[in-house]
Coordinates of C-alpha atoms in Angstrom, one line a residue:
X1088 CA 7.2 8.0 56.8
X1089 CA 5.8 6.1 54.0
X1090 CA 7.0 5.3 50.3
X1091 CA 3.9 6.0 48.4
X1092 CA 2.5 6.3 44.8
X1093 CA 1.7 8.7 42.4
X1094 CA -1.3 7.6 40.3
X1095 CA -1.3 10.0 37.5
X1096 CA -4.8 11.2 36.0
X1097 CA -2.6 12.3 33.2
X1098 CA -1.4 9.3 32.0
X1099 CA -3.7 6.4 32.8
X1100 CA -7.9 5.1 33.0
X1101 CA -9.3 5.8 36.5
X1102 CA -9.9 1.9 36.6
X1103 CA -6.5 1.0 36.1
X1104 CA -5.3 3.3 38.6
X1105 CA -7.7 1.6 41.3
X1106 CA -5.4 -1.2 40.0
X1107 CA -2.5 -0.1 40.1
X1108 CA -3.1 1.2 43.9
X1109 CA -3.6 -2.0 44.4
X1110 CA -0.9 -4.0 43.0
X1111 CA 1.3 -0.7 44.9
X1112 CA -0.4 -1.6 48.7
X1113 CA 0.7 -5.4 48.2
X1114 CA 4.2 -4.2 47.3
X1115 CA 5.0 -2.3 49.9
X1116 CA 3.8 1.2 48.8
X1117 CA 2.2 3.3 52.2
X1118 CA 0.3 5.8 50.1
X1119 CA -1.1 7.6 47.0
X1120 CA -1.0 10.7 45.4
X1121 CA -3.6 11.4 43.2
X1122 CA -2.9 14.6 40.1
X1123 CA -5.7 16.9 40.2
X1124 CA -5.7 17.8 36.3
X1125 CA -8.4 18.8 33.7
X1126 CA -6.2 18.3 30.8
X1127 CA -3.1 16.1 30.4
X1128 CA 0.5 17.6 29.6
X1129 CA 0.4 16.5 26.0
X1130 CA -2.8 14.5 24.1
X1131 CA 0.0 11.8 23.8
X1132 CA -0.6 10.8 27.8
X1133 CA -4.2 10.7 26.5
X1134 CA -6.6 10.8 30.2
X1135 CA -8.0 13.6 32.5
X1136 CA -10.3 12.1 35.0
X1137 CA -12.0 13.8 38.2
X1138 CA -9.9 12.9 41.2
X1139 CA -12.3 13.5 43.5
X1140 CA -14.9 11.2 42.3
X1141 CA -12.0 8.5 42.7
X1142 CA -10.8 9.3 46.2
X1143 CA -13.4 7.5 47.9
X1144 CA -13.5 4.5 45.6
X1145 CA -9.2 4.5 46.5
X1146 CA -10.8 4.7 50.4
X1147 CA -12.8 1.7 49.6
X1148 CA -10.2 -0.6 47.8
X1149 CA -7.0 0.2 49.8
X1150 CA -6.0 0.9 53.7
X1151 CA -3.0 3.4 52.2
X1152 CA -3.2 7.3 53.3
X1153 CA -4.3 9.6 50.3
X1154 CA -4.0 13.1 49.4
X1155 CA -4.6 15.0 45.9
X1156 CA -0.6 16.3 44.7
X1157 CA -2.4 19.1 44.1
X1158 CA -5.6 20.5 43.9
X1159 CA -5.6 24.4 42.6
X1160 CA -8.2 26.1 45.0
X1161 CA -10.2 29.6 43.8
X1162 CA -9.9 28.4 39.7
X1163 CA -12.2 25.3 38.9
X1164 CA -13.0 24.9 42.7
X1165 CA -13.9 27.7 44.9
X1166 CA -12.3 26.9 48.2
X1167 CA -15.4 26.3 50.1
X1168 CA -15.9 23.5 48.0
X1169 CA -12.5 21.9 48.4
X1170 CA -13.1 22.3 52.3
X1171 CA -16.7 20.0 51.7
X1172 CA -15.4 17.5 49.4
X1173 CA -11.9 17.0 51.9
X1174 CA -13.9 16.9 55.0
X1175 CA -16.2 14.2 53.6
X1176 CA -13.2 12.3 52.7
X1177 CA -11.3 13.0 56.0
X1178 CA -14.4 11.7 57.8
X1179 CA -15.1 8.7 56.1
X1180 CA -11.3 7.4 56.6
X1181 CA -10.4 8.9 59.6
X1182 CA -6.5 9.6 59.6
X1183 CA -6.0 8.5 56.2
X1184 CA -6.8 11.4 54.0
X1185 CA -4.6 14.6 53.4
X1186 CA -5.4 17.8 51.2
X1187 CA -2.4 18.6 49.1
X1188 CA -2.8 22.6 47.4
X1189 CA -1.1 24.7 45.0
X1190 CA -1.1 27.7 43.3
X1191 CA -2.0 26.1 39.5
X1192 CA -1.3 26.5 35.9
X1193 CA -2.8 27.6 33.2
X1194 CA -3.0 24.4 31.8
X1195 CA -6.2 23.1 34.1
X1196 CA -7.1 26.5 35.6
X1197 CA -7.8 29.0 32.3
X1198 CA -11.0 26.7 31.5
X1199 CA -13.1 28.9 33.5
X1200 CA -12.6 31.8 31.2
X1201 CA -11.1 34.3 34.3
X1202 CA -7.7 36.4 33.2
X1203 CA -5.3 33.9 34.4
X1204 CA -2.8 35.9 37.0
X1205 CA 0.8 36.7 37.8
X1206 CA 2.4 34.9 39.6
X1207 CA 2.1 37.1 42.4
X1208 CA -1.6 36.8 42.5
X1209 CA -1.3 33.1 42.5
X1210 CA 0.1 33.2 45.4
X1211 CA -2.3 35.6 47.3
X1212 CA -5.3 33.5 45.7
X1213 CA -3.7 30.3 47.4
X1214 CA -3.0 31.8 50.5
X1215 CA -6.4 33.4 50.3
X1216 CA -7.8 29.8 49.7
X1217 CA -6.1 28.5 52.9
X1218 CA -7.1 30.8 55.1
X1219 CA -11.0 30.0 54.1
X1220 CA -10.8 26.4 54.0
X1221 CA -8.8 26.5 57.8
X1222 CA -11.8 28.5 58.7
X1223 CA -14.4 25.9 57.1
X1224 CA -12.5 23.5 58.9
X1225 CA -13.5 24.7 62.6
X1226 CA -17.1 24.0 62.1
X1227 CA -17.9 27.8 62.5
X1228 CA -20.1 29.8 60.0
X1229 CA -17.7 32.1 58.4
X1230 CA -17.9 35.0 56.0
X1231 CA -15.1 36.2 53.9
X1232 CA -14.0 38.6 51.5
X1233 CA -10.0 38.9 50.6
X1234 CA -8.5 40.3 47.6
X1235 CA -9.5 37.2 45.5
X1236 CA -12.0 35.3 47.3
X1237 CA -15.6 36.1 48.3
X1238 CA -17.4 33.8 50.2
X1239 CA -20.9 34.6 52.0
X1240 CA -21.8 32.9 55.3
X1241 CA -21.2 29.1 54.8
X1242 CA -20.4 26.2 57.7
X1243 CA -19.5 22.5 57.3
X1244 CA -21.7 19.9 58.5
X1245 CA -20.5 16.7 57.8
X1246 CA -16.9 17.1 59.7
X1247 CA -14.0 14.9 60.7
X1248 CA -13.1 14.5 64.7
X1249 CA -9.4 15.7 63.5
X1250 CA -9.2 18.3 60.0
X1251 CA -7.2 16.6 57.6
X1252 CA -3.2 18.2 57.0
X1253 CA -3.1 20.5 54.3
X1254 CA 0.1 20.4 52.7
X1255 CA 1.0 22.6 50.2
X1256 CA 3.4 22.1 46.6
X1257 CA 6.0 25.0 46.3
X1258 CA 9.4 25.0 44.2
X1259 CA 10.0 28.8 45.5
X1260 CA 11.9 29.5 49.1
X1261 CA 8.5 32.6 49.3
X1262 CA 6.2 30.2 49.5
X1263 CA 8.2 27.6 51.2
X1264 CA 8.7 29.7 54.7
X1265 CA 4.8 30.6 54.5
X1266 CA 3.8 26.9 54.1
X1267 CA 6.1 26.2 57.4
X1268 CA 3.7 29.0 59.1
X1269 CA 0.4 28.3 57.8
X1270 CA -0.1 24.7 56.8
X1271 CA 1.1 21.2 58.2
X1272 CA 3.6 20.1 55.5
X1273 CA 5.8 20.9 52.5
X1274 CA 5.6 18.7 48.9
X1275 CA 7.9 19.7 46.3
X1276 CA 9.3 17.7 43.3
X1277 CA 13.0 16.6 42.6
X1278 CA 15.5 19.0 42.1
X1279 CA 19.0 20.0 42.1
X1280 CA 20.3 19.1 45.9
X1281 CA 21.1 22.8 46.5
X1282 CA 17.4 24.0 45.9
X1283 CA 16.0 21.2 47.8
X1284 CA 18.2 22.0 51.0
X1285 CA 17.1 25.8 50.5
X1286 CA 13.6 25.1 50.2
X1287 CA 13.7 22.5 53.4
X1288 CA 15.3 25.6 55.4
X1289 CA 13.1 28.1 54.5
X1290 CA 9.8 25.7 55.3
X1291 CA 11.6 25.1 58.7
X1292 CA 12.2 28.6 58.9
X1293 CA 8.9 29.5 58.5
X1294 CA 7.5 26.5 61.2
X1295 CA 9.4 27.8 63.8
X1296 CA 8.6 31.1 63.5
X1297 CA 4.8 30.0 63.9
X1298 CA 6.2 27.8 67.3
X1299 CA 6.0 24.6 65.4
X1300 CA 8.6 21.7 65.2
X1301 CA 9.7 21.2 61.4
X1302 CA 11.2 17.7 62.5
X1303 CA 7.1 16.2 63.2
X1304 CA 5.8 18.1 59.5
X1305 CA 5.6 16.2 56.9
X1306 CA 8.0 16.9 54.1
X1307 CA 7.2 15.3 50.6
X1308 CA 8.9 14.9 47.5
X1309 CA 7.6 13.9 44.9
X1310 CA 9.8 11.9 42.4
X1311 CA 9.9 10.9 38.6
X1312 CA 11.6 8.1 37.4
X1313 CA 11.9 6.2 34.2
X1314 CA 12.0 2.6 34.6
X1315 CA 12.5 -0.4 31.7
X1316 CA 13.9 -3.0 31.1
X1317 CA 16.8 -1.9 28.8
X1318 CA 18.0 1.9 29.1
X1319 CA 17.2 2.6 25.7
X1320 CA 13.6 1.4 26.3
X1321 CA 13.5 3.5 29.8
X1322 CA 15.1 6.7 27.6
X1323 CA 12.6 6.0 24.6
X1324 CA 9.3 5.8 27.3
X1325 CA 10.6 9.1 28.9
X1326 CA 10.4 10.7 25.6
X1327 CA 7.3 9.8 24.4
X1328 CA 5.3 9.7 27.9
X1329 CA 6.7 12.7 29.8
X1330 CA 8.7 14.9 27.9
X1331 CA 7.2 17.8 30.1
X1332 CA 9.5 16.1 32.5
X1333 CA 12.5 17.4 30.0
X1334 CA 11.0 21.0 29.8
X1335 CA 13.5 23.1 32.6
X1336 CA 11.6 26.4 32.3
X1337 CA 8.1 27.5 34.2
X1338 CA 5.5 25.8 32.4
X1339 CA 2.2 27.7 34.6
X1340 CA 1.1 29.8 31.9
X1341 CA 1.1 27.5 28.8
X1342 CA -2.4 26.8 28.2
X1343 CA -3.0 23.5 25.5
X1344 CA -1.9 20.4 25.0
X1345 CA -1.3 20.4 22.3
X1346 CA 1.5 23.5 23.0
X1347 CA 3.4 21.0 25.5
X1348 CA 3.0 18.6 21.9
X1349 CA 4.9 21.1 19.9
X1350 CA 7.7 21.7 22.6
X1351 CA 8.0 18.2 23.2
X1352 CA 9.8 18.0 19.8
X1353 CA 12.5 19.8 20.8
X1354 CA 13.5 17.7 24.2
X1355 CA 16.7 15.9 24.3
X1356 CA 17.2 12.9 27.1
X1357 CA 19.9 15.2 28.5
X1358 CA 16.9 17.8 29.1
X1359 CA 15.7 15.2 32.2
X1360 CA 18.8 15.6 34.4
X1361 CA 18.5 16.5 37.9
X1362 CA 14.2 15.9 37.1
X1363 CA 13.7 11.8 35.6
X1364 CA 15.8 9.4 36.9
X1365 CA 16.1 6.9 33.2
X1366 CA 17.7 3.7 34.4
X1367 CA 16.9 0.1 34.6
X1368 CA 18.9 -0.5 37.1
X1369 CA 17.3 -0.8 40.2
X1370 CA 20.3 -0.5 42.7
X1371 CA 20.5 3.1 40.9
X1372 CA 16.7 3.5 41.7
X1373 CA 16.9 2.7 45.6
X1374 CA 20.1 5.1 46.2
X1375 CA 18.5 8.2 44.6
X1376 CA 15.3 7.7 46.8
X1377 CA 17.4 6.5 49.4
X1378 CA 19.9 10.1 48.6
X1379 CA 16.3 12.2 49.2
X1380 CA 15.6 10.5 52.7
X1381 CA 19.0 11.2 53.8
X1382 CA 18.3 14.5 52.2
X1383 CA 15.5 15.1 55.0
X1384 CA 12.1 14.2 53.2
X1385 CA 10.5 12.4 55.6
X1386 CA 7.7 11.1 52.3
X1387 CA 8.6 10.2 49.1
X1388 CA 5.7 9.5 46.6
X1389 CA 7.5 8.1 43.0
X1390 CA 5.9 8.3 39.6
X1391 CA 7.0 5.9 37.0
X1392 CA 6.5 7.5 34.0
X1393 CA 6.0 4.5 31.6
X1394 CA 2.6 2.3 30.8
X1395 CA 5.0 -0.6 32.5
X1396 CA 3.1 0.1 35.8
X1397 CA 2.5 -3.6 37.6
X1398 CA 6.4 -4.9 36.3
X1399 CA 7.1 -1.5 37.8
X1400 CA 5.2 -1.7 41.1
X1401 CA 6.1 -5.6 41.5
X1402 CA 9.9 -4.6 40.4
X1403 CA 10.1 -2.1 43.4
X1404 CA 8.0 -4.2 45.4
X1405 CA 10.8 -6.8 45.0
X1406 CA 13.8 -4.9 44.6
X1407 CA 13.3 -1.2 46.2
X1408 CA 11.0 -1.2 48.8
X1409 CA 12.5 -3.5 51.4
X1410 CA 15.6 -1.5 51.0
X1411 CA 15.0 1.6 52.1
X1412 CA 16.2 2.9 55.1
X1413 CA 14.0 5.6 56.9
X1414 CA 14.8 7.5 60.3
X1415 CA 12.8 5.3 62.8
X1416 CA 14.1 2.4 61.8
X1417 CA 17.9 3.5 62.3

């Protein structure tokens, strides 16, 4: 049940992030989760590197557990491809390597020049997507042809002993319940406490129904915070680094930058409640992750959105981390 991460592709140099993993695995931080993101939000956050050439350097440098919060499959990847590249991760670090999915935005996906769907369709694709990577997954050759995806006669060689989890990013109770059925584990981001018990349920819902036990599935959040010194500064940093983070509305079929730019103008810091915790204080910042592991996420992977990253890391490190109290532990 780790703390872990988030190394934004967004906002920072592939290099520094190795970094940053780093200086997070010496303070106490279990894991990472790598963005999966052709574009940034806004040209401000300025970087869009290719996860999956880092992953295995992040294998090399650090002992943490790794997963991708989230990769998009049937857009820029067909799903067959996903299923190589996480396999080859999953058996070079045996244990260590998990395949986070989604359903995407038009922000990374549109590149490819398709008709980007309805939300609907999203969901089919991704579920569609599942299905064939599950099936990669068992070593068999396998043949498909859904709705969405078309796939003729491909097998895995290079395999793991154990498939890596899939878990899969939802904010809807839909997809929630058929996560609990299909795939090993939940992530969603922060929320309103109502939402986030009704999402839970429904992924537990859906787990049982399939004869699984919620209670041993992962369950991830994934957390925003703004962190500085002063709480001007952590308000100011919030504004210009993440005002996406400030945008309360379904942001999956806004296609530019430089679109998120132009609504940026109009966020307020009141805009970031209930989704960016802005405070310097750090008491503050251990009982809200503390208030989402009593909540019942058994994973919590927090994203600090200024440049501050090592005074942020080393902060929590010093101040957070040792203070957290999970399940096991009583």
């Amino acid at each position: 049940m780790p703390l872990g991460y988030a190394a934004m592709f967004e906002q920072f140099h592939p290099t520094d992030l190795l970094r940053y993993c780093e200086i997070a695995e010496a303070n106490g931080f279990d894991a990472v989760m790598a963005s999966d993101h052709f574009h940034p939000w806004t040209p401000q956050q300025g970087q869009s590197a290719f996860v999956w050439a880092w992953l295995g350097a992040l294998g090399e440098r650090t002992r943490q557990r790794f997963g991708t919060g989230v990769t998009p499959p049937g857009y820029r990847y067909h799903p067959a491809i996903v299923a190589q590249a996480a396999a080859t991760l999953a058996a070079m670090y045996p244990g260590r390597f998990w395949l986070g999915l989604g359903a995407g935005e038009a922000l990374n996906e549109h590149i490819v020049a398709e008709y980007w769907p309805e939300p609907a369709a999203r969901l089919e694709r991704l579920i569609e997507s599942i299905e064939v990577i599950q099936k990669l997954f068992s070593g068999k050759t396998v043949k498909y042809s859904g709705k969405h995806i078309k796939m003729e006669s491909a097998r895995l060689y290079t395999r793991p002993e154990t498939p890596p989890p899939i878990y899969v990013a939802t904010s809807g109770p839909i997809m929630s319940e058929r996560t609990g059925r299909l795939c090993d584990g939940i992530i969603t981001v922060g929320a309103a406490d109502d939402k986030l018990r009704l999402l839970l349920s429904r992924f537990e819902q859906g787990a049982r129904e399939a004869g699984k036990d919620p209670t041993r599935m992962p369950r991830i959040l994934q957390v925003h915070v703004s962190w500085a010194e002063t709480q001007a500064a952590a308000e100011e940093q919030a504004l210009r680094e993440w005002p996406n983070g400030g945008m309360p509305f379904p942001k999956g079929d806004i296609r530019n930058p430089e679109d998120f730019e132009a609504m940026a103008r109009f966020v307020r810091i009141e805009h970031f409640q209930n989704r960016v915790l802005i405070s310097p204080d750090l008491d503050e910042h251990r009982a809200h992750l503390q208030h989402f592991i009593d909540l019942g996420f058994s994973d919590v992977y927090v994203h600090n959105v200024g440049r501050n990253q090592e005074a942020f890391l080393e902060a929590y490190g010093r101040y957070v981390v040792p203070h957290l109290r999970w399940p096991q532990a009583g």
